[in-house]
């Protein structure tokens, strides 16, 4: 049966390696890397994420700058805050927690962030950099998925990969990353015909849909690596987009939910912030050691 990919342990190791390089950065730059997180409103899930991000940032030895704005904040006020953070030399990363309340145009806010502080990698400039293979910031969840895959297969070259889901946050950047690793990439989505057959061809399956158990275990090609990004709250607890028990009998390696991809996202956010700080201060960060 499958190797269970322990994302929780991988993320803990990554955070330790980040903290080591943060300490070196602080000595050389005379300040800590700074991550600004902006939360508008009090959405319970978003509040939990923002709290976890702040805690992890401080634990890595970085500065967490948190801005909590009321739910009725207008667009101009939020844009003014983003401008202030863009101009602040002690801020290396800016993250505006999504979703934003309805009166705010999320795309306009994302586009207002300095691309060189966009540690979430959502700015169109960073999407373009990823698509063209130039240096920028890659969205945290798909980059975390790639790190987990490479812990199983150091080279992904020539493998058949299927990404189920085409969101700007997960599916599309995941497909770009796999293409960058020389996989043959298929992107499946809600209009895909015969998903079973498409998934069944893949050596690598990344599911990022948000439908519990959508990907059936019996579809998985024997020995394939399965990365389950889905986080779905059900009566029986948190489950992924992949039917775990049956998939684990066929896969070569699989991420559990919870404890797989989930813990990687914040660890990669810290990584991106450290890399940003290094670029901005001219301090060398050893990305191969992260
Ligand atoms: P989204 O809703 O933006 O996109 C879902 C995608 O799934 C769409 O592109 C859609 O075409 C596709 N889809 C929907 N129904 C389908 C079907 N029946 N067959 C095939 N494709 C279908 O979602 P998202 O933001 O990409 O998130 C996807 C999942 O990943 C969610 O469960 C979310 O909670 C989870 N997620 C986890 C993390 C993390 O682990 N840190 C981060 C982001 C998202």
mmCIF file of C-alpha atoms and ligand atoms in Angstrom:
data_model
loop_
_atom_site.group_PDB
_atom_site.id
_atom_site.type_symbol
_atom_site.label_atom_id
_atom_site.label_comp_id
_atom_site.label_asym_id
_atom_site.label_seq_id
_atom_site.Cartn_x
_atom_site.Cartn_y
_atom_site.Cartn_z
ATOM 1 C CA UNK A 1 0.000 0.000 0.000
ATOM 2 C CA UNK A 2 0.915 3.634 -0.452
ATOM 3 C CA UNK A 3 3.620 5.674 1.225
ATOM 4 C CA UNK A 4 1.779 8.261 3.280
ATOM 5 C CA UNK A 5 3.277 11.674 2.602
ATOM 6 C CA UNK A 6 3.590 13.359 5.992
ATOM 7 C CA UNK A 7 3.058 17.024 5.149
ATOM 8 C CA UNK A 8 2.932 17.973 8.797
ATOM 9 C CA UNK A 9 6.438 16.629 9.421
ATOM 10 C CA UNK A 10 7.743 18.065 6.136
ATOM 11 C CA UNK A 11 6.329 21.492 6.992
ATOM 12 C CA UNK A 12 7.852 21.367 10.490
ATOM 13 C CA UNK A 13 11.276 20.597 8.983
ATOM 14 C CA UNK A 14 10.894 23.391 6.453
ATOM 15 C CA UNK A 15 9.982 25.858 9.186
ATOM 16 C CA UNK A 16 13.087 24.874 11.166
ATOM 17 C CA UNK A 17 15.314 25.374 8.112
ATOM 18 C CA UNK A 18 13.659 28.753 7.458
ATOM 19 C CA UNK A 19 14.249 29.841 11.068
ATOM 20 C CA UNK A 20 17.960 29.038 10.723
ATOM 21 C CA UNK A 21 18.266 31.287 7.667
ATOM 22 C CA UNK A 22 16.101 33.978 9.283
ATOM 23 C CA UNK A 23 18.662 34.144 12.104
ATOM 24 C CA UNK A 24 21.473 34.675 9.567
ATOM 25 C CA UNK A 25 19.391 37.276 7.734
ATOM 26 C CA UNK A 26 18.810 39.195 10.959
ATOM 27 C CA UNK A 27 22.544 39.307 11.697
ATOM 28 C CA UNK A 28 23.386 40.554 8.233
ATOM 29 C CA UNK A 29 20.473 42.946 7.632
ATOM 30 C CA UNK A 30 20.115 44.215 11.186
ATOM 31 C CA UNK A 31 16.379 43.627 11.135
ATOM 32 C CA UNK A 32 13.882 40.764 10.921
ATOM 33 C CA UNK A 33 12.003 39.861 7.718
ATOM 34 C CA UNK A 34 8.536 41.444 7.971
ATOM 35 C CA UNK A 35 5.224 39.959 6.829
ATOM 36 C CA UNK A 36 2.148 42.209 6.794
ATOM 37 C CA UNK A 37 -1.213 40.449 6.924
ATOM 38 C CA UNK A 38 -4.431 42.368 6.294
ATOM 39 C CA UNK A 39 -7.783 40.977 7.414
ATOM 40 C CA UNK A 40 -11.023 42.749 6.525
ATOM 41 C CA UNK A 41 -13.983 41.646 8.629
ATOM 42 C CA UNK A 42 -14.277 38.726 11.022
ATOM 43 C CA UNK A 43 -14.917 35.667 8.864
ATOM 44 C CA UNK A 44 -14.200 32.838 11.344
ATOM 45 C CA UNK A 45 -12.083 30.683 8.992
ATOM 46 C CA UNK A 46 -10.089 33.729 7.824
ATOM 47 C CA UNK A 47 -9.525 34.825 11.436
ATOM 48 C CA UNK A 48 -8.116 31.380 12.260
ATOM 49 C CA UNK A 49 -5.793 31.474 9.216
ATOM 50 C CA UNK A 50 -4.552 34.974 10.075
ATOM 51 C CA UNK A 51 -3.887 33.992 13.686
ATOM 52 C CA UNK A 52 -1.972 30.852 12.588
ATOM 53 C CA UNK A 53 0.053 32.842 10.069
ATOM 54 C CA UNK A 54 1.006 35.437 12.714
ATOM 55 C CA UNK A 55 2.048 32.758 15.186
ATOM 56 C CA UNK A 56 4.123 30.839 12.619
ATOM 57 C CA UNK A 57 5.754 34.083 11.433
ATOM 58 C CA UNK A 58 6.883 34.978 14.954
ATOM 59 C CA UNK A 59 8.047 31.407 15.659
ATOM 60 C CA UNK A 60 10.307 31.609 12.589
ATOM 61 C CA UNK A 61 11.907 34.772 13.996
ATOM 62 C CA UNK A 62 10.127 37.141 11.626
ATOM 63 C CA UNK A 63 8.059 40.235 12.320
ATOM 64 C CA UNK A 64 4.296 39.857 11.915
ATOM 65 C CA UNK A 65 2.501 43.122 11.137
ATOM 66 C CA UNK A 66 -1.229 42.551 11.451
ATOM 67 C CA UNK A 67 -3.913 44.953 10.264
ATOM 68 C CA UNK A 68 -7.511 44.152 11.148
ATOM 69 C CA UNK A 69 -10.078 46.348 9.415
ATOM 70 C CA UNK A 70 -13.842 46.476 9.976
ATOM 71 C CA UNK A 71 -16.122 44.527 7.638
ATOM 72 C CA UNK A 72 -17.530 47.757 6.124
ATOM 73 C CA UNK A 73 -14.087 49.092 5.107
ATOM 74 C CA UNK A 74 -14.251 50.759 1.700
ATOM 75 C CA UNK A 75 -11.987 50.046 -1.234
ATOM 76 C CA UNK A 76 -10.114 53.370 -1.034
ATOM 77 C CA UNK A 77 -9.168 52.782 2.610
ATOM 78 C CA UNK A 78 -7.874 49.289 1.854
ATOM 79 C CA UNK A 79 -5.922 50.510 -1.190
ATOM 80 C CA UNK A 80 -4.386 53.284 0.918
ATOM 81 C CA UNK A 81 -3.209 50.704 3.462
ATOM 82 C CA UNK A 82 -1.689 48.566 0.693
ATOM 83 C CA UNK A 83 0.149 51.651 -0.623
ATOM 84 C CA UNK A 84 1.479 52.370 2.860
ATOM 85 C CA UNK A 85 2.744 48.777 3.179
ATOM 86 C CA UNK A 86 4.270 48.915 -0.335
ATOM 87 C CA UNK A 87 6.278 51.963 0.761
ATOM 88 C CA UNK A 88 7.365 50.561 4.140
ATOM 89 C CA UNK A 89 10.971 49.283 3.878
ATOM 90 C CA UNK A 90 10.512 46.949 6.869
ATOM 91 C CA UNK A 91 7.687 45.062 5.101
ATOM 92 C CA UNK A 92 8.987 42.284 2.831
ATOM 93 C CA UNK A 93 5.698 40.490 2.248
ATOM 94 C CA UNK A 94 2.090 41.685 1.976
ATOM 95 C CA UNK A 95 -0.841 39.318 2.214
ATOM 96 C CA UNK A 96 -4.467 40.384 2.007
ATOM 97 C CA UNK A 97 -6.570 37.539 3.371
ATOM 98 C CA UNK A 98 -9.266 36.367 0.949
ATOM 99 C CA UNK A 99 -12.222 36.331 0.576
ATOM 100 C CA UNK A 100 -12.864 40.082 0.852
ATOM 101 C CA UNK A 101 -16.304 41.566 1.584
ATOM 102 C CA UNK A 102 -18.537 42.245 -1.419
ATOM 103 C CA UNK A 103 -17.989 46.028 -1.622
ATOM 104 C CA UNK A 104 -14.296 45.447 -2.361
ATOM 105 C CA UNK A 105 -12.878 44.470 -5.754
ATOM 106 C CA UNK A 106 -10.404 41.733 -4.773
ATOM 107 C CA UNK A 107 -8.593 41.838 -8.136
ATOM 108 C CA UNK A 108 -7.964 45.578 -7.786
ATOM 109 C CA UNK A 109 -6.513 45.028 -4.311
ATOM 110 C CA UNK A 110 -4.256 42.183 -5.476
ATOM 111 C CA UNK A 111 -3.048 44.338 -8.366
ATOM 112 C CA UNK A 112 -2.220 47.196 -5.987
ATOM 113 C CA UNK A 113 0.310 45.057 -4.085
ATOM 114 C CA UNK A 114 3.923 45.592 -5.137
ATOM 115 C CA UNK A 115 4.650 42.368 -7.102
ATOM 116 C CA UNK A 116 8.008 42.150 -5.325
ATOM 117 C CA UNK A 117 6.182 41.965 -1.961
ATOM 118 C CA UNK A 118 3.406 39.676 -3.236
ATOM 119 C CA UNK A 119 4.393 36.595 -1.214
ATOM 120 C CA UNK A 120 1.041 34.928 -1.992
ATOM 121 C CA UNK A 121 1.990 35.038 -5.694
ATOM 122 C CA UNK A 122 -1.503 36.157 -6.759
ATOM 123 C CA UNK A 123 -0.489 39.327 -8.642
ATOM 124 C CA UNK A 124 -0.822 38.956 -12.440
ATOM 125 C CA UNK A 125 2.853 39.914 -12.774
ATOM 126 C CA UNK A 126 3.807 36.908 -10.664
ATOM 127 C CA UNK A 127 1.400 34.647 -12.576
ATOM 128 C CA UNK A 128 3.146 35.842 -15.746
ATOM 129 C CA UNK A 129 6.592 35.271 -14.282
ATOM 130 C CA UNK A 130 5.609 31.712 -13.336
ATOM 131 C CA UNK A 131 4.196 31.078 -16.813
ATOM 132 C CA UNK A 132 7.379 32.354 -18.477
ATOM 133 C CA UNK A 133 9.803 30.680 -16.089
ATOM 134 C CA UNK A 134 11.254 33.839 -14.571
ATOM 135 C CA UNK A 135 11.909 34.546 -10.919
ATOM 136 C CA UNK A 136 8.939 35.752 -8.885
ATOM 137 C CA UNK A 137 6.628 34.453 -6.199
ATOM 138 C CA UNK A 138 4.706 31.207 -6.628
ATOM 139 C CA UNK A 139 1.395 30.669 -4.773
ATOM 140 C CA UNK A 140 2.076 28.864 -1.503
ATOM 141 C CA UNK A 141 -0.268 25.871 -1.743
ATOM 142 C CA UNK A 142 0.845 24.609 -5.176
ATOM 143 C CA UNK A 143 4.515 25.234 -4.339
ATOM 144 C CA UNK A 144 3.999 23.185 -1.174
ATOM 145 C CA UNK A 145 2.446 20.396 -3.282
ATOM 146 C CA UNK A 146 5.473 20.422 -5.576
ATOM 147 C CA UNK A 147 7.836 20.158 -2.598
ATOM 148 C CA UNK A 148 5.919 17.108 -1.349
ATOM 149 C CA UNK A 149 5.993 15.509 -4.814
ATOM 150 C CA UNK A 150 9.731 16.092 -5.116
ATOM 151 C CA UNK A 151 10.266 14.406 -1.761
ATOM 152 C CA UNK A 152 8.908 11.263 -3.465
ATOM 153 C CA UNK A 153 10.276 11.836 -7.004
ATOM 154 C CA UNK A 154 13.358 14.052 -7.120
ATOM 155 C CA UNK A 155 12.854 14.251 -10.909
ATOM 156 C CA UNK A 156 9.352 14.563 -12.363
ATOM 157 C CA UNK A 157 10.615 14.816 -15.935
ATOM 158 C CA UNK A 158 8.408 13.080 -18.500
ATOM 159 C CA UNK A 159 5.741 12.017 -16.031
ATOM 160 C CA UNK A 160 2.040 12.298 -16.893
ATOM 161 C CA UNK A 161 0.413 14.713 -14.442
ATOM 162 C CA UNK A 162 -3.263 15.555 -14.053
ATOM 163 C CA UNK A 163 -4.394 18.589 -12.078
ATOM 164 C CA UNK A 164 -8.096 18.502 -11.237
ATOM 165 C CA UNK A 165 -9.278 22.098 -10.726
ATOM 166 C CA UNK A 166 -8.279 25.286 -12.547
ATOM 167 C CA UNK A 167 -8.450 28.026 -9.928
ATOM 168 C CA UNK A 168 -5.968 30.905 -10.064
ATOM 169 C CA UNK A 169 -4.864 30.052 -6.525
ATOM 170 C CA UNK A 170 -4.200 26.324 -6.865
ATOM 171 C CA UNK A 171 -4.999 24.521 -10.126
ATOM 172 C CA UNK A 172 -3.472 26.868 -12.716
ATOM 173 C CA UNK A 173 -0.212 27.617 -10.874
ATOM 174 C CA UNK A 174 0.098 23.887 -10.036
ATOM 175 C CA UNK A 175 -0.143 23.051 -13.741
ATOM 176 C CA UNK A 176 2.525 25.680 -14.537
ATOM 177 C CA UNK A 177 4.864 24.301 -11.886
ATOM 178 C CA UNK A 178 4.494 20.741 -13.195
ATOM 179 C CA UNK A 179 5.105 21.969 -16.742
ATOM 180 C CA UNK A 180 8.236 23.668 -15.422
ATOM 181 C CA UNK A 181 9.321 20.246 -14.102
ATOM 182 C CA UNK A 182 8.854 18.797 -17.615
ATOM 183 C CA UNK A 183 5.729 16.795 -16.840
ATOM 184 C CA UNK A 184 3.111 16.206 -19.531
ATOM 185 C CA UNK A 185 0.286 18.156 -17.901
ATOM 186 C CA UNK A 186 -3.473 17.814 -18.247
ATOM 187 C CA UNK A 187 -5.778 20.244 -16.455
ATOM 188 C CA UNK A 188 -9.227 18.808 -15.716
ATOM 189 C CA UNK A 189 -12.171 20.842 -14.450
ATOM 190 C CA UNK A 190 -15.934 20.884 -14.061
ATOM 191 C CA UNK A 191 -16.524 20.536 -17.824
ATOM 192 C CA UNK A 192 -14.072 17.683 -18.333
ATOM 193 C CA UNK A 193 -15.617 14.624 -19.971
ATOM 194 C CA UNK A 194 -14.696 11.256 -18.511
ATOM 195 C CA UNK A 195 -12.653 12.405 -15.540
ATOM 196 C CA UNK A 196 -12.105 8.749 -14.568
ATOM 197 C CA UNK A 197 -10.225 8.066 -17.775
ATOM 198 C CA UNK A 198 -8.176 11.286 -17.546
ATOM 199 C CA UNK A 199 -7.161 10.580 -13.940
ATOM 200 C CA UNK A 200 -6.430 6.931 -14.775
ATOM 201 C CA UNK A 201 -3.622 7.919 -17.185
ATOM 202 C CA UNK A 202 -1.725 9.948 -14.613
ATOM 203 C CA UNK A 203 1.498 9.163 -12.765
ATOM 204 C CA UNK A 204 0.771 12.260 -10.661
ATOM 205 C CA UNK A 205 -2.706 13.355 -9.590
ATOM 206 C CA UNK A 206 -3.272 16.699 -7.879
ATOM 207 C CA UNK A 207 -6.875 17.222 -6.759
ATOM 208 C CA UNK A 208 -7.921 20.818 -5.965
ATOM 209 C CA UNK A 209 -11.675 20.913 -6.350
ATOM 210 C CA UNK A 210 -13.517 21.249 -3.051
ATOM 211 C CA UNK A 211 -15.837 18.256 -3.526
ATOM 212 C CA UNK A 212 -15.443 15.493 -0.930
ATOM 213 C CA UNK A 213 -14.264 12.195 -2.436
ATOM 214 C CA UNK A 214 -14.745 13.345 -6.044
ATOM 215 C CA UNK A 215 -11.685 11.412 -7.232
ATOM 216 C CA UNK A 216 -12.439 7.723 -6.786
ATOM 217 C CA UNK A 217 -9.772 5.349 -5.545
ATOM 218 C CA UNK A 218 -10.459 2.901 -8.376
ATOM 219 C CA UNK A 219 -9.515 5.590 -10.955
ATOM 220 C CA UNK A 220 -5.953 5.831 -9.656
ATOM 221 C CA UNK A 221 -3.266 4.199 -11.788
ATOM 222 C CA UNK A 222 -1.398 1.678 -9.638
ATOM 223 C CA UNK A 223 1.725 3.270 -8.187
ATOM 224 C CA UNK A 224 0.682 6.869 -8.944
ATOM 225 C CA UNK A 225 1.455 9.750 -6.555
ATOM 226 C CA UNK A 226 -1.684 11.463 -5.272
ATOM 227 C CA UNK A 227 -1.712 14.970 -3.798
ATOM 228 C CA UNK A 228 -5.044 15.931 -2.245
ATOM 229 C CA UNK A 229 -5.449 19.698 -1.797
ATOM 230 C CA UNK A 230 -9.135 19.548 -0.894
ATOM 231 C CA UNK A 231 -10.251 20.563 2.580
ATOM 232 C CA UNK A 232 -13.910 19.700 3.039
ATOM 233 C CA UNK A 233 -15.793 19.847 6.305
ATOM 234 C CA UNK A 234 -18.242 16.929 6.563
ATOM 235 C CA UNK A 235 -20.251 15.314 9.359
ATOM 236 C CA UNK A 236 -17.424 12.797 9.765
ATOM 237 C CA UNK A 237 -14.754 15.507 9.964
ATOM 238 C CA UNK A 238 -12.262 16.939 7.460
ATOM 239 C CA UNK A 239 -11.934 15.016 4.202
ATOM 240 C CA UNK A 240 -10.135 15.636 0.942
ATOM 241 C CA UNK A 241 -11.206 15.553 -2.712
ATOM 242 C CA UNK A 242 -9.858 12.007 -3.087
ATOM 243 C CA UNK A 243 -11.575 8.887 -1.760
ATOM 244 C CA UNK A 244 -8.689 8.171 0.573
ATOM 245 C CA UNK A 245 -9.038 4.549 1.705
ATOM 246 C CA UNK A 246 -9.458 3.051 -1.757
ATOM 247 C CA UNK A 247 -6.916 5.415 -3.340
ATOM 248 C CA UNK A 248 -4.316 4.489 -0.717
ATOM 249 C CA UNK A 249 -4.633 0.832 -1.772
ATOM 250 C CA UNK A 250 -3.604 1.635 -5.359
ATOM 251 C CA UNK A 251 -1.371 4.700 -5.107
ATOM 252 C CA UNK A 252 2.376 4.567 -4.630
ATOM 253 C CA UNK A 253 2.222 7.654 -2.398
ATOM 254 C CA UNK A 254 -0.631 9.791 -1.107
ATOM 255 C CA UNK A 255 -1.192 12.821 1.113
ATOM 256 C CA UNK A 256 -3.692 12.431 3.967
ATOM 257 C CA UNK A 257 -6.306 15.060 4.867
ATOM 258 C CA UNK A 258 -5.657 16.587 7.331
ATOM 259 C CA UNK A 259 -1.878 16.479 7.735
ATOM 260 C CA UNK A 260 -0.863 16.495 4.055
ATOM 261 C CA UNK A 261 -0.938 19.644 1.934
ATOM 262 C CA UNK A 262 -2.624 21.836 4.566
ATOM 263 C CA UNK A 263 0.401 22.409 6.839
ATOM 264 C CA UNK A 264 2.623 23.217 3.839
ATOM 265 C CA UNK A 265 0.833 26.435 2.881
ATOM 266 C CA UNK A 266 1.958 28.536 5.849
ATOM 267 C CA UNK A 267 5.472 27.069 5.774
ATOM 268 C CA UNK A 268 5.822 28.123 2.113
ATOM 269 C CA UNK A 269 4.433 31.570 2.947
ATOM 270 C CA UNK A 270 7.301 31.964 5.445
ATOM 271 C CA UNK A 271 9.722 30.712 2.807
ATOM 272 C CA UNK A 272 8.505 33.278 0.279
ATOM 273 C CA UNK A 273 8.780 36.053 2.875
ATOM 274 C CA UNK A 274 12.365 35.073 3.713
ATOM 275 C CA UNK A 275 13.265 34.946 -0.006
ATOM 276 C CA UNK A 276 11.683 38.380 -0.483
ATOM 277 C CA UNK A 277 13.626 39.837 2.434
ATOM 278 C CA UNK A 278 16.870 38.402 1.050
ATOM 279 C CA UNK A 279 16.243 39.920 -2.385
ATOM 280 C CA UNK A 280 15.308 43.291 -0.951
ATOM 281 C CA UNK A 281 18.327 43.545 1.381
ATOM 282 C CA UNK A 282 20.854 41.819 -0.882
ATOM 283 C CA UNK A 283 21.344 39.009 1.658
ATOM 284 C CA UNK A 284 21.981 35.581 0.097
ATOM 285 C CA UNK A 285 19.300 33.016 0.933
ATOM 286 C CA UNK A 286 20.181 29.394 0.148
ATOM 287 C CA UNK A 287 16.942 28.204 -1.461
ATOM 288 C CA UNK A 288 18.390 24.749 -2.104
ATOM 289 C CA UNK A 289 18.674 24.320 1.681
ATOM 290 C CA UNK A 290 14.990 25.142 2.225
HETATM 291 P P1 LIG B 1 -12.152 26.784 -6.492
HETATM 292 O O1 LIG B 1 -13.560 26.588 -6.087
HETATM 293 O O2 LIG B 1 -11.644 28.128 -6.807
HETATM 294 O O3 LIG B 1 -11.866 25.877 -7.783
HETATM 295 C C1 LIG B 1 -12.367 24.572 -7.878
HETATM 296 C C2 LIG B 1 -12.045 24.006 -9.244
HETATM 297 O O4 LIG B 1 -12.573 22.684 -9.288
HETATM 298 C C3 LIG B 1 -12.661 24.767 -10.402
HETATM 299 O O5 LIG B 1 -11.636 25.080 -11.318
HETATM 300 C C4 LIG B 1 -13.654 23.798 -11.029
HETATM 301 O O6 LIG B 1 -13.618 23.805 -12.448
HETATM 302 C C5 LIG B 1 -13.187 22.455 -10.530
HETATM 303 N N1 LIG B 1 -14.315 21.544 -10.354
HETATM 304 C C6 LIG B 1 -15.478 21.780 -9.693
HETATM 305 N N2 LIG B 1 -16.285 20.705 -9.753
HETATM 306 C C7 LIG B 1 -15.632 19.774 -10.463
HETATM 307 C C8 LIG B 1 -15.954 18.467 -10.883
HETATM 308 N N3 LIG B 1 -17.101 17.894 -10.563
HETATM 309 N N4 LIG B 1 -15.047 17.795 -11.608
HETATM 310 C C9 LIG B 1 -13.855 18.354 -11.931
HETATM 311 N N5 LIG B 1 -13.492 19.597 -11.548
HETATM 312 C C10 LIG B 1 -14.380 20.296 -10.839
HETATM 313 O O7 LIG B 1 -11.279 26.064 -5.367
HETATM 314 P P2 LIG B 1 -9.748 26.249 -4.898
HETATM 315 O O8 LIG B 1 -9.577 27.552 -4.232
HETATM 316 O O9 LIG B 1 -8.835 25.867 -6.012
HETATM 317 O O10 LIG B 1 -9.696 25.123 -3.758
HETATM 318 C C11 LIG B 1 -9.925 23.761 -4.042
HETATM 319 C C12 LIG B 1 -9.902 22.958 -2.759
HETATM 320 O O11 LIG B 1 -8.625 23.074 -2.157
HETATM 321 C C13 LIG B 1 -10.895 23.407 -1.691
HETATM 322 O O12 LIG B 1 -11.335 22.261 -0.982
HETATM 323 C C14 LIG B 1 -10.070 24.273 -0.781
HETATM 324 O O13 LIG B 1 -10.569 24.299 0.542
HETATM 325 C C15 LIG B 1 -8.744 23.577 -0.835
HETATM 326 N N6 LIG B 1 -7.599 24.455 -0.576
HETATM 327 C C16 LIG B 1 -6.686 24.044 0.351
HETATM 328 C C17 LIG B 1 -5.586 24.828 0.638
HETATM 329 C C18 LIG B 1 -4.582 24.338 1.632
HETATM 330 O O14 LIG B 1 -4.438 23.166 1.849
HETATM 331 N N7 LIG B 1 -3.858 25.167 2.313
HETATM 332 C C19 LIG B 1 -5.393 26.026 -0.027
HETATM 333 C C20 LIG B 1 -6.319 26.415 -0.999
HETATM 334 C C21 LIG B 1 -7.417 25.609 -1.272
#
